[in-house]
mmCIF file of C-alpha atoms and ligand atoms in Angstrom:
data_model
loop_
_atom_site.group_PDB
_atom_site.id
_atom_site.type_symbol
_atom_site.label_atom_id
_atom_site.label_comp_id
_atom_site.label_asym_id
_atom_site.label_seq_id
_atom_site.Cartn_x
_atom_site.Cartn_y
_atom_site.Cartn_z
ATOM 1 C CA MET A 193 37.883 -5.617 -6.931
ATOM 2 C CA GLY A 194 37.116 -9.275 -7.314
ATOM 3 C CA ARG A 195 36.320 -8.865 -11.002
ATOM 4 C CA LYS A 196 38.535 -10.381 -13.594
ATOM 5 C CA GLY A 197 39.121 -8.038 -16.423
ATOM 6 C CA THR A 198 36.462 -8.033 -19.124
ATOM 7 C CA ASP A 199 35.205 -11.545 -18.314
ATOM 8 C CA PHE A 200 33.954 -10.804 -14.834
ATOM 9 C CA GLU A 201 31.083 -12.998 -13.482
ATOM 10 C CA LEU A 202 28.117 -11.011 -12.223
ATOM 11 C CA LYS A 203 26.451 -12.676 -9.234
ATOM 12 C CA GLY A 204 23.132 -14.312 -9.660
ATOM 13 C CA LEU A 205 19.639 -13.024 -8.447
ATOM 14 C CA LYS A 206 17.668 -14.256 -5.636
ATOM 15 C CA ILE A 207 13.867 -13.850 -5.461
ATOM 16 C CA VAL A 208 13.236 -12.429 -1.963
ATOM 17 C CA ALA A 209 9.483 -11.447 -2.230
ATOM 18 C CA THR A 210 6.499 -11.323 -4.630
ATOM 19 C CA GLY A 211 3.178 -9.532 -4.788
ATOM 20 C CA LYS A 212 0.272 -8.706 -7.034
ATOM 21 C CA ALA A 213 -2.550 -6.351 -7.450
ATOM 22 C CA LEU A 214 -5.681 -6.930 -9.623
ATOM 23 C CA PRO A 215 -8.814 -4.806 -10.452
ATOM 24 C CA LYS A 216 -11.984 -5.453 -8.781
ATOM 25 C CA HIS A 217 -13.936 -5.952 -11.950
ATOM 26 C CA SER A 218 -13.690 -9.084 -13.933
ATOM 27 C CA LEU A 219 -15.025 -9.799 -17.450
ATOM 28 C CA THR A 220 -16.164 -13.330 -18.113
ATOM 29 C CA ASN A 221 -16.356 -14.914 -21.605
ATOM 30 C CA GLU A 222 -20.140 -14.411 -21.381
ATOM 31 C CA ASP A 223 -19.540 -10.628 -20.975
ATOM 32 C CA MET A 224 -17.201 -10.723 -23.970
ATOM 33 C CA SER A 225 -19.993 -12.229 -26.010
ATOM 34 C CA LYS A 226 -22.142 -9.361 -25.474
ATOM 35 C CA LEU A 227 -19.500 -7.149 -26.876
ATOM 36 C CA VAL A 228 -18.457 -9.032 -29.935
ATOM 37 C CA ASP A 229 -19.670 -12.124 -31.984
ATOM 38 C CA THR A 230 -17.924 -14.737 -29.853
ATOM 39 C CA ASN A 231 -18.822 -17.393 -27.163
ATOM 40 C CA ASP A 232 -17.343 -19.256 -24.315
ATOM 41 C CA GLU A 233 -16.580 -22.353 -26.213
ATOM 42 C CA TRP A 234 -14.483 -20.643 -28.929
ATOM 43 C CA ILE A 235 -12.535 -18.630 -26.397
ATOM 44 C CA VAL A 236 -11.836 -21.522 -23.868
ATOM 45 C CA THR A 237 -10.828 -23.826 -26.800
ATOM 46 C CA ARG A 238 -8.606 -21.481 -28.718
ATOM 47 C CA THR A 239 -6.993 -19.748 -25.578
ATOM 48 C CA GLY A 240 -7.740 -21.400 -22.356
ATOM 49 C CA ILE A 241 -9.189 -18.101 -20.979
ATOM 50 C CA HIS A 242 -12.301 -18.028 -18.820
ATOM 51 C CA SER A 243 -12.193 -14.550 -17.568
ATOM 52 C CA ARG A 244 -10.018 -11.452 -17.263
ATOM 53 C CA PHE A 245 -9.748 -8.461 -15.100
ATOM 54 C CA GLN A 246 -10.677 -4.837 -16.159
ATOM 55 C CA CYS A 247 -9.809 -1.475 -14.596
ATOM 56 C CA ARG A 248 -12.774 0.618 -13.649
ATOM 57 C CA GLU A 249 -11.314 2.684 -10.782
ATOM 58 C CA GLU A 250 -7.889 1.390 -10.796
ATOM 59 C CA SER A 251 -4.891 2.497 -13.248
ATOM 60 C CA CYS A 252 -1.574 1.019 -14.397
ATOM 61 C CA LEU A 253 0.016 3.201 -11.567
ATOM 62 C CA SER A 254 -2.347 2.138 -8.676
ATOM 63 C CA LEU A 255 -1.960 -1.533 -9.768
ATOM 64 C CA ALA A 256 1.783 -1.261 -9.727
ATOM 65 C CA VAL A 257 1.890 0.416 -6.345
ATOM 66 C CA GLY A 258 -0.462 -2.149 -4.912
ATOM 67 C CA ALA A 259 1.632 -4.993 -6.306
ATOM 68 C CA ALA A 260 4.718 -3.447 -4.948
ATOM 69 C CA ARG A 261 3.242 -2.800 -1.413
ATOM 70 C CA ASN A 262 2.095 -6.425 -1.379
ATOM 71 C CA ALA A 263 5.603 -7.736 -2.186
ATOM 72 C CA MET A 264 7.248 -5.392 0.333
ATOM 73 C CA GLU A 265 4.755 -6.663 3.141
ATOM 74 C CA SER A 266 5.187 -10.135 2.111
ATOM 75 C CA GLY A 267 8.868 -10.026 2.290
ATOM 76 C CA GLY A 268 9.198 -7.598 5.182
ATOM 77 C CA ILE A 269 11.135 -5.167 3.078
ATOM 78 C CA ARG A 270 11.554 -1.589 4.200
ATOM 79 C CA PRO A 271 11.540 1.346 1.668
ATOM 80 C CA GLU A 272 15.176 2.306 2.698
ATOM 81 C CA GLN A 273 16.515 -1.207 1.530
ATOM 82 C CA ILE A 274 15.390 -0.577 -2.125
ATOM 83 C CA GLY A 275 17.887 0.884 -4.558
ATOM 84 C CA LEU A 276 16.334 0.275 -7.934
ATOM 85 C CA VAL A 277 12.687 0.437 -9.358
ATOM 86 C CA LEU A 278 11.966 -0.993 -12.790
ATOM 87 C CA VAL A 279 8.487 -0.968 -14.106
ATOM 88 C CA ALA A 280 7.790 -2.934 -17.498
ATOM 89 C CA SER A 281 4.540 -1.614 -19.051
ATOM 90 C CA GLN A 282 3.021 -0.596 -22.310
ATOM 91 C CA THR A 283 0.087 1.255 -20.851
ATOM 92 C CA ALA A 284 1.573 3.832 -18.432
ATOM 93 C CA ASP A 285 -0.728 6.627 -17.046
ATOM 94 C CA TYR A 286 1.799 9.164 -18.453
ATOM 95 C CA ALA A 287 4.178 9.173 -21.322
ATOM 96 C CA PHE A 288 6.287 10.880 -18.773
ATOM 97 C CA PRO A 289 7.276 11.016 -15.979
ATOM 98 C CA SER A 290 7.741 7.234 -15.745
ATOM 99 C CA THR A 291 5.650 5.077 -13.591
ATOM 100 C CA ALA A 292 8.709 3.903 -11.729
ATOM 101 C CA CYS A 293 9.294 7.553 -10.719
ATOM 102 C CA MET A 294 5.837 8.000 -9.452
ATOM 103 C CA ILE A 295 6.143 4.704 -7.448
ATOM 104 C CA GLN A 296 9.282 5.959 -5.813
ATOM 105 C CA LYS A 297 7.233 8.825 -4.361
ATOM 106 C CA GLU A 298 4.121 6.693 -3.545
ATOM 107 C CA LEU A 299 6.223 4.148 -1.639
ATOM 108 C CA GLY A 300 8.416 6.786 0.061
ATOM 109 C CA LEU A 301 11.553 5.544 -1.297
ATOM 110 C CA GLY A 302 14.629 7.920 -1.017
ATOM 111 C CA GLU A 303 15.498 10.204 -3.870
ATOM 112 C CA GLU A 304 18.731 8.400 -4.390
ATOM 113 C CA VAL A 305 16.880 5.482 -5.806
ATOM 114 C CA MET A 306 17.183 4.796 -9.640
ATOM 115 C CA ALA A 307 13.795 4.477 -11.078
ATOM 116 C CA PHE A 308 12.868 3.957 -14.849
ATOM 117 C CA ASP A 309 10.465 2.230 -17.086
ATOM 118 C CA ILE A 310 11.291 -0.514 -19.453
ATOM 119 C CA SER A 311 9.457 -0.862 -22.923
ATOM 120 C CA ALA A 312 9.727 -4.336 -24.271
ATOM 121 C CA ALA A 313 6.146 -5.345 -24.586
ATOM 122 C CA CYS A 314 5.339 -8.789 -22.980
ATOM 123 C CA THR A 315 9.003 -9.422 -22.579
ATOM 124 C CA GLY A 316 9.483 -6.341 -20.455
ATOM 125 C CA PHE A 317 9.463 -8.036 -17.095
ATOM 126 C CA LEU A 318 12.224 -10.354 -18.194
ATOM 127 C CA PHE A 319 14.265 -7.532 -19.731
ATOM 128 C CA SER A 320 14.037 -5.786 -16.203
ATOM 129 C CA LEU A 321 15.354 -8.988 -14.485
ATOM 130 C CA GLY A 322 18.611 -8.936 -16.612
ATOM 131 C CA THR A 323 18.901 -5.039 -16.172
ATOM 132 C CA ALA A 324 18.544 -5.419 -12.382
ATOM 133 C CA ARG A 325 21.138 -8.137 -12.303
ATOM 134 C CA GLY A 326 23.640 -5.661 -14.030
ATOM 135 C CA LEU A 327 22.797 -2.714 -11.847
ATOM 136 C CA LEU A 328 22.422 -4.302 -8.417
ATOM 137 C CA GLU A 329 26.153 -4.707 -7.759
ATOM 138 C CA ALA A 330 26.648 -1.150 -8.445
ATOM 139 C CA LEU A 331 24.049 0.048 -5.971
ATOM 140 C CA LYS A 332 24.513 0.591 -2.217
ATOM 141 C CA LYS A 333 21.229 -0.828 -1.286
ATOM 142 C CA PRO A 334 20.379 -4.573 -1.327
ATOM 143 C CA TYR A 335 17.108 -4.874 -3.285
ATOM 144 C CA ALA A 336 15.646 -4.090 -6.680
ATOM 145 C CA LEU A 337 11.909 -3.733 -6.965
ATOM 146 C CA LEU A 338 10.646 -5.139 -10.406
ATOM 147 C CA ILE A 339 7.204 -4.559 -11.530
ATOM 148 C CA GLY A 340 5.096 -5.562 -14.496
ATOM 149 C CA SER A 341 1.853 -3.508 -14.768
ATOM 150 C CA GLU A 342 -0.694 -3.229 -17.452
ATOM 151 C CA GLN A 343 -3.934 -1.424 -18.086
ATOM 152 C CA LEU A 344 -4.265 -3.042 -21.556
ATOM 153 C CA SER A 345 -8.024 -2.233 -21.534
ATOM 154 C CA ARG A 346 -6.732 1.207 -22.480
ATOM 155 C CA ILE A 347 -5.534 0.084 -25.831
ATOM 156 C CA ILE A 348 -7.986 -2.778 -26.718
ATOM 157 C CA ASP A 349 -10.365 -2.428 -29.473
ATOM 158 C CA TYR A 350 -13.598 -3.848 -27.980
ATOM 159 C CA THR A 351 -14.928 -4.341 -31.418
ATOM 160 C CA ASP A 352 -12.169 -6.613 -32.624
ATOM 161 C CA ARG A 353 -13.082 -10.098 -31.523
ATOM 162 C CA GLY A 354 -9.513 -11.353 -32.583
ATOM 163 C CA THR A 355 -7.876 -9.475 -29.912
ATOM 164 C CA CYS A 356 -10.291 -8.036 -27.277
ATOM 165 C CA ILE A 357 -11.100 -11.640 -25.775
ATOM 166 C CA LEU A 358 -7.396 -12.141 -25.103
ATOM 167 C CA PHE A 359 -6.035 -9.348 -22.845
ATOM 168 C CA GLY A 360 -6.524 -8.434 -19.111
ATOM 169 C CA ASP A 361 -5.283 -5.917 -16.640
ATOM 170 C CA GLY A 362 -3.255 -6.611 -13.658
ATOM 171 C CA ALA A 363 0.169 -6.064 -11.960
ATOM 172 C CA GLY A 364 2.896 -8.367 -10.446
ATOM 173 C CA ALA A 365 5.993 -7.389 -8.397
ATOM 174 C CA VAL A 366 9.182 -9.150 -7.584
ATOM 175 C CA ILE A 367 11.818 -8.088 -5.167
ATOM 176 C CA VAL A 368 15.310 -9.423 -5.969
ATOM 177 C CA GLU A 369 18.865 -9.286 -4.524
ATOM 178 C CA ALA A 370 22.212 -10.066 -5.859
ATOM 179 C CA ALA A 371 23.218 -13.459 -4.583
ATOM 180 C CA GLU A 372 25.690 -16.425 -5.136
ATOM 181 C CA LYS A 373 22.889 -18.364 -6.919
ATOM 182 C CA GLU A 374 22.823 -19.659 -10.494
ATOM 183 C CA PHE A 375 21.368 -17.161 -12.889
ATOM 184 C CA TYR A 376 21.630 -17.226 -16.642
ATOM 185 C CA GLN A 377 19.567 -15.320 -19.292
ATOM 186 C CA LYS A 378 19.519 -15.117 -23.080
ATOM 187 C CA SER A 379 17.564 -12.406 -24.817
ATOM 188 C CA TRP A 380 16.663 -11.478 -28.458
ATOM 189 C CA SER A 381 15.200 -8.584 -30.340
ATOM 190 C CA ARG A 382 14.109 -8.341 -33.955
ATOM 191 C CA GLY A 383 13.019 -5.120 -35.409
ATOM 192 C CA ASP A 384 9.364 -6.171 -36.573
ATOM 193 C CA ILE A 385 6.361 -4.009 -36.264
ATOM 194 C CA GLY A 386 4.126 -6.149 -38.684
ATOM 195 C CA ALA A 387 3.234 -8.932 -36.290
ATOM 196 C CA LEU A 388 2.264 -6.921 -33.266
ATOM 197 C CA SER A 389 2.101 -3.330 -32.517
ATOM 198 C CA CYS A 390 0.221 -0.242 -31.053
ATOM 199 C CA PRO A 391 0.660 3.148 -32.503
ATOM 200 C CA GLY A 392 2.287 5.721 -30.127
ATOM 201 C CA LEU A 393 1.055 9.047 -28.621
ATOM 202 C CA GLY A 394 -1.064 11.181 -30.985
ATOM 203 C CA LYS A 395 -1.403 8.621 -33.686
ATOM 204 C CA GLU A 396 -4.682 7.248 -35.073
ATOM 205 C CA GLY A 397 -5.971 3.839 -34.047
ATOM 206 C CA GLN A 398 -4.132 3.644 -30.659
ATOM 207 C CA HIS A 399 -4.939 -0.086 -30.026
ATOM 208 C CA ILE A 400 -3.346 -3.386 -30.212
ATOM 209 C CA GLN A 401 -2.837 -4.581 -33.674
ATOM 210 C CA MET A 402 -2.053 -8.127 -34.138
ATOM 211 C CA ASN A 403 -1.465 -10.850 -36.772
ATOM 212 C CA GLY A 404 -2.622 -13.685 -34.326
ATOM 213 C CA SER A 405 -1.561 -16.896 -36.271
ATOM 214 C CA GLU A 406 2.014 -15.227 -37.026
ATOM 215 C CA VAL A 407 2.498 -14.284 -33.398
ATOM 216 C CA PHE A 408 1.295 -17.720 -32.421
ATOM 217 C CA ARG A 409 3.834 -19.664 -34.650
ATOM 218 C CA PHE A 410 6.700 -17.159 -33.614
ATOM 219 C CA ALA A 411 5.733 -17.609 -29.861
ATOM 220 C CA VAL A 412 6.018 -21.535 -29.918
ATOM 221 C CA THR A 413 9.390 -21.398 -31.605
ATOM 222 C CA ALA A 414 10.926 -18.528 -29.507
ATOM 223 C CA MET A 415 9.960 -20.040 -26.167
ATOM 224 C CA GLN A 416 10.982 -23.574 -27.106
ATOM 225 C CA GLN A 417 14.341 -22.100 -28.384
ATOM 226 C CA GLY A 418 14.796 -20.008 -25.341
ATOM 227 C CA ILE A 419 14.336 -22.917 -23.124
ATOM 228 C CA SER A 420 16.502 -25.512 -25.034
ATOM 229 C CA GLU A 421 19.347 -23.004 -25.556
ATOM 230 C CA VAL A 422 19.481 -21.974 -21.832
ATOM 231 C CA LEU A 423 19.401 -25.591 -20.746
ATOM 232 C CA ALA A 424 22.011 -26.760 -23.239
ATOM 233 C CA GLU A 425 24.375 -23.920 -22.402
ATOM 234 C CA LYS A 426 24.135 -24.479 -18.718
ATOM 235 C CA GLY A 427 24.682 -28.264 -19.093
ATOM 236 C CA LEU A 428 21.132 -28.985 -17.583
ATOM 237 C CA THR A 429 18.036 -30.856 -18.606
ATOM 238 C CA MET A 430 14.437 -30.377 -17.902
ATOM 239 C CA ASP A 431 14.886 -32.974 -14.976
ATOM 240 C CA ASP A 432 16.865 -30.271 -13.168
ATOM 241 C CA ILE A 433 14.001 -27.686 -13.448
ATOM 242 C CA ALA A 434 11.164 -27.489 -10.836
ATOM 243 C CA HIS A 435 8.843 -24.866 -12.662
ATOM 244 C CA VAL A 436 8.654 -23.318 -16.186
ATOM 245 C CA VAL A 437 6.955 -20.114 -16.004
ATOM 246 C CA CYS A 438 5.890 -19.025 -19.579
ATOM 247 C CA HIS A 439 4.430 -15.719 -20.508
ATOM 248 C CA GLN A 440 0.724 -16.357 -20.343
ATOM 249 C CA ALA A 441 -0.414 -15.309 -23.769
ATOM 250 C CA ASN A 442 -2.481 -18.469 -24.739
ATOM 251 C CA ALA A 443 -2.860 -21.760 -22.984
ATOM 252 C CA ARG A 444 -2.539 -23.501 -26.532
ATOM 253 C CA ILE A 445 0.811 -21.782 -27.120
ATOM 254 C CA ILE A 446 2.021 -23.081 -23.898
ATOM 255 C CA GLY A 447 0.549 -26.528 -24.887
ATOM 256 C CA HIS A 448 2.594 -26.648 -28.102
ATOM 257 C CA VAL A 449 5.858 -25.783 -26.050
ATOM 258 C CA GLN A 450 5.072 -28.483 -23.451
ATOM 259 C CA LYS A 451 4.801 -31.081 -26.220
ATOM 260 C CA LYS A 452 8.518 -30.224 -27.039
ATOM 261 C CA PHE A 453 9.414 -31.580 -23.696
ATOM 262 C CA PRO A 454 7.542 -34.826 -23.206
ATOM 263 C CA GLY A 455 7.191 -36.210 -19.743
ATOM 264 C CA GLN A 456 7.746 -32.623 -18.307
ATOM 265 C CA GLU A 457 4.322 -31.179 -18.964
ATOM 266 C CA GLU A 458 3.383 -30.710 -15.179
ATOM 267 C CA LYS A 459 6.298 -28.430 -14.703
ATOM 268 C CA PHE A 460 4.675 -25.652 -16.963
ATOM 269 C CA PHE A 461 2.717 -23.334 -14.762
ATOM 270 C CA ILE A 462 -0.670 -22.046 -16.236
ATOM 271 C CA ASN A 463 -2.843 -19.261 -14.754
ATOM 272 C CA ILE A 464 -4.173 -17.595 -17.807
ATOM 273 C CA ASP A 465 -7.710 -18.967 -17.359
ATOM 274 C CA HIS A 466 -8.640 -16.201 -14.919
ATOM 275 C CA TYR A 467 -6.290 -13.307 -16.069
ATOM 276 C CA GLY A 468 -6.131 -13.544 -19.849
ATOM 277 C CA ASN A 469 -2.779 -12.100 -21.369
ATOM 278 C CA THR A 470 -1.636 -9.432 -18.947
ATOM 279 C CA SER A 471 1.463 -8.657 -21.206
ATOM 280 C CA ALA A 472 4.427 -7.526 -18.936
ATOM 281 C CA ALA A 473 2.541 -8.334 -15.883
ATOM 282 C CA SER A 474 1.952 -12.127 -16.606
ATOM 283 C CA ILE A 475 5.329 -13.552 -15.460
ATOM 284 C CA PRO A 476 5.399 -11.762 -12.099
ATOM 285 C CA LEU A 477 1.797 -12.608 -11.543
ATOM 286 C CA ALA A 478 2.545 -16.243 -12.184
ATOM 287 C CA LEU A 479 5.705 -16.118 -9.874
ATOM 288 C CA ASP A 480 3.442 -14.605 -7.173
ATOM 289 C CA ASP A 481 0.716 -17.184 -7.621
ATOM 290 C CA LEU A 482 3.398 -20.052 -7.403
ATOM 291 C CA ASN A 483 5.033 -18.351 -4.301
ATOM 292 C CA LYS A 484 1.867 -17.779 -2.397
ATOM 293 C CA ALA A 485 0.890 -21.384 -3.180
ATOM 294 C CA GLY A 486 4.131 -22.553 -1.464
ATOM 295 C CA ARG A 487 5.471 -24.217 -4.514
ATOM 296 C CA LEU A 488 8.672 -22.133 -4.781
ATOM 297 C CA LYS A 489 11.262 -23.715 -2.522
ATOM 298 C CA PRO A 490 14.842 -22.806 -1.732
ATOM 299 C CA GLY A 491 17.414 -24.589 -4.045
ATOM 300 C CA GLN A 492 14.802 -25.090 -6.910
ATOM 301 C CA LYS A 493 15.945 -24.091 -10.345
ATOM 302 C CA ILE A 494 13.183 -22.498 -12.356
ATOM 303 C CA ILE A 495 12.925 -21.153 -15.846
ATOM 304 C CA CYS A 496 11.097 -17.981 -16.888
ATOM 305 C CA VAL A 497 10.541 -17.511 -20.669
ATOM 306 C CA GLY A 498 8.569 -15.019 -22.532
ATOM 307 C CA PHE A 499 7.971 -13.182 -25.825
ATOM 308 C CA GLY A 500 6.393 -10.146 -27.105
ATOM 309 C CA ALA A 501 6.085 -7.296 -29.653
ATOM 310 C CA GLY A 502 9.562 -6.188 -30.977
ATOM 311 C CA LEU A 503 9.671 -8.967 -31.680
ATOM 312 C CA THR A 504 11.444 -9.717 -28.491
ATOM 313 C CA TRP A 505 11.922 -12.803 -26.455
ATOM 314 C CA SER A 506 13.934 -13.942 -23.465
ATOM 315 C CA CYS A 507 14.652 -16.939 -21.138
ATOM 316 C CA ALA A 508 16.091 -16.749 -17.709
ATOM 317 C CA LEU A 509 17.179 -19.662 -15.467
ATOM 318 C CA LEU A 510 17.033 -18.729 -11.727
ATOM 319 C CA GLU A 511 18.080 -20.706 -8.625
ATOM 320 C CA LEU A 512 15.726 -20.022 -5.655
HETATM 321 N N1 ACO B 130 -14.717 -15.720 -31.353
HETATM 322 C C1 ACO B 130 -15.063 -16.288 -32.387
HETATM 323 N N2 ACO B 130 -14.499 -16.415 -33.567
HETATM 324 C C2 ACO B 130 -13.340 -15.759 -33.800
HETATM 325 C C3 ACO B 130 -12.873 -14.980 -32.616
HETATM 326 C C4 ACO B 130 -13.572 -14.957 -31.481
HETATM 327 N N3 ACO B 130 -13.126 -14.194 -30.341
HETATM 328 N N4 ACO B 130 -11.649 -14.460 -33.040
HETATM 329 C C5 ACO B 130 -11.427 -14.792 -34.333
HETATM 330 N N5 ACO B 130 -12.428 -15.622 -34.768
HETATM 331 C C6 ACO B 130 -12.663 -16.306 -36.048
HETATM 332 C C7 ACO B 130 -11.885 -15.670 -37.124
HETATM 333 O O1 ACO B 130 -12.612 -14.588 -37.586
HETATM 334 C C8 ACO B 130 -11.612 -16.886 -37.995
HETATM 335 O O2 ACO B 130 -12.948 -16.999 -38.808
HETATM 336 P P1 ACO B 130 -12.969 -17.463 -40.364
HETATM 337 O O3 ACO B 130 -12.342 -18.766 -40.393
HETATM 338 O O4 ACO B 130 -14.382 -17.440 -40.606
HETATM 339 O O5 ACO B 130 -12.188 -16.386 -41.035
HETATM 340 C C9 ACO B 130 -11.580 -17.976 -37.260
HETATM 341 O O6 ACO B 130 -12.133 -17.627 -35.851
HETATM 342 C C10 ACO B 130 -10.073 -18.465 -37.026
HETATM 343 O O7 ACO B 130 -9.338 -17.271 -36.718
HETATM 344 P P2 ACO B 130 -7.801 -17.468 -36.454
HETATM 345 O O8 ACO B 130 -7.382 -16.098 -36.289
HETATM 346 O O9 ACO B 130 -7.150 -18.344 -37.424
HETATM 347 O O10 ACO B 130 -7.946 -18.173 -35.023
HETATM 348 P P3 ACO B 130 -6.775 -18.760 -34.248
HETATM 349 O O11 ACO B 130 -6.916 -20.241 -34.004
HETATM 350 O O12 ACO B 130 -5.347 -18.458 -34.815
HETATM 351 O O13 ACO B 130 -6.874 -18.126 -32.804
HETATM 352 C C11 ACO B 130 -5.822 -16.387 -31.572
HETATM 353 C C12 ACO B 130 -6.658 -16.751 -32.852
HETATM 354 C C13 ACO B 130 -6.497 -16.698 -30.298
HETATM 355 C C14 ACO B 130 -5.680 -14.720 -31.563
HETATM 356 C C15 ACO B 130 -4.496 -17.108 -31.774
HETATM 357 O O14 ACO B 130 -4.008 -16.695 -33.104
HETATM 358 C C16 ACO B 130 -3.411 -16.482 -30.849
HETATM 359 O O15 ACO B 130 -3.461 -16.604 -29.622
HETATM 360 N N6 ACO B 130 -2.331 -15.888 -31.184
HETATM 361 C C17 ACO B 130 -1.312 -15.330 -30.372
HETATM 362 C C18 ACO B 130 -1.821 -14.116 -29.715
HETATM 363 C C19 ACO B 130 -0.644 -13.675 -28.835
HETATM 364 O O16 ACO B 130 0.030 -14.459 -28.208
HETATM 365 N N7 ACO B 130 -0.404 -12.299 -28.703
HETATM 366 C C20 ACO B 130 0.728 -11.874 -27.938
HETATM 367 C C21 ACO B 130 0.390 -10.580 -27.659
HETATM 368 S S1 ACO B 130 1.534 -10.140 -26.481
HETATM 369 C C22 ACO B 130 1.920 -8.537 -26.640
HETATM 370 O O17 ACO B 130 3.217 -8.137 -26.788
HETATM 371 C C23 ACO B 130 0.739 -7.441 -26.464
#
């Protein structure tokens, strides 16, 4: 009822709460220079990163649970109000069961909850946003819990200076509900394992393998294309947007995207300096940092844009 044949319009999504969890231990650039032939000046100039977190006693699951609890407490959300749990991650504690299933148990959510993981590398959190939007209207409970959680230190080769300095561990969570709000998302996937990959279970060399300069060029083009197409198709300009939350892969990549939107540079949120690239966790971590700083205000329109292995990329316009 209320849907018009095949061209029905889904409601938009409203962010109702955010949260995060980080490992206790952090590695500075100075620490990295004791592991590989690198230095603070090189890392800061090429990436904008000063430090990143590393799990010692935490895990992908414990970070995910911590971020989820933080979001539920912040928003006053009760377990029985959650109907969907999606976890975007590359570094789950188990190949199966899914991290989302274990979170369902840890948080005391009902067995009627739909809980599963999403694998789309760094784009995973954004794909979970679109998935939640599709599913929420079919669920009998108001909220979807979306988590990006990564223990990338599990798959980092700490002898490869081209990759190990980039990545960090952490988790971010966002609780959303279906709402009469503007929401528009475009997503892309291109079968390519040459630029960025990590071998699967039981394979040799299970660590991140990356052609850094190829990924860099792709990332700048993909994020700029995503933002431009979403704005054009919604009849908006960057003047209508309060914040642009890019996947935090490299401050220099974000810098190149900023240059495509002159005069709008301050709208691009950057927190990579003390997190590094946390893959699927980077966008929810950024949303939580913005939210907890009191910078997300009702009625604002924001853009979230990201890319990752796949190659995959996505851009979402949300109204707060
Ligand atoms: N310290 C010092 N020197 C280094 C380091 C380091 N940590 N790493 C590489 N170098 C050296 C290289 O060996 C090379 O030396 P050479 O000229 O003597 O051969 C020189 O620095 C330049 O290397 P480049 O790879 O060309 O450096 P670049 O400016 O491209 O920066 C970087 C490398 C930071 C990796 C950049 O390419 C990048 O950020 N790419 C995108 C990465 C990314 O976004 N990945 C996404 C992953 S997300 C996911 O889905 C998991």
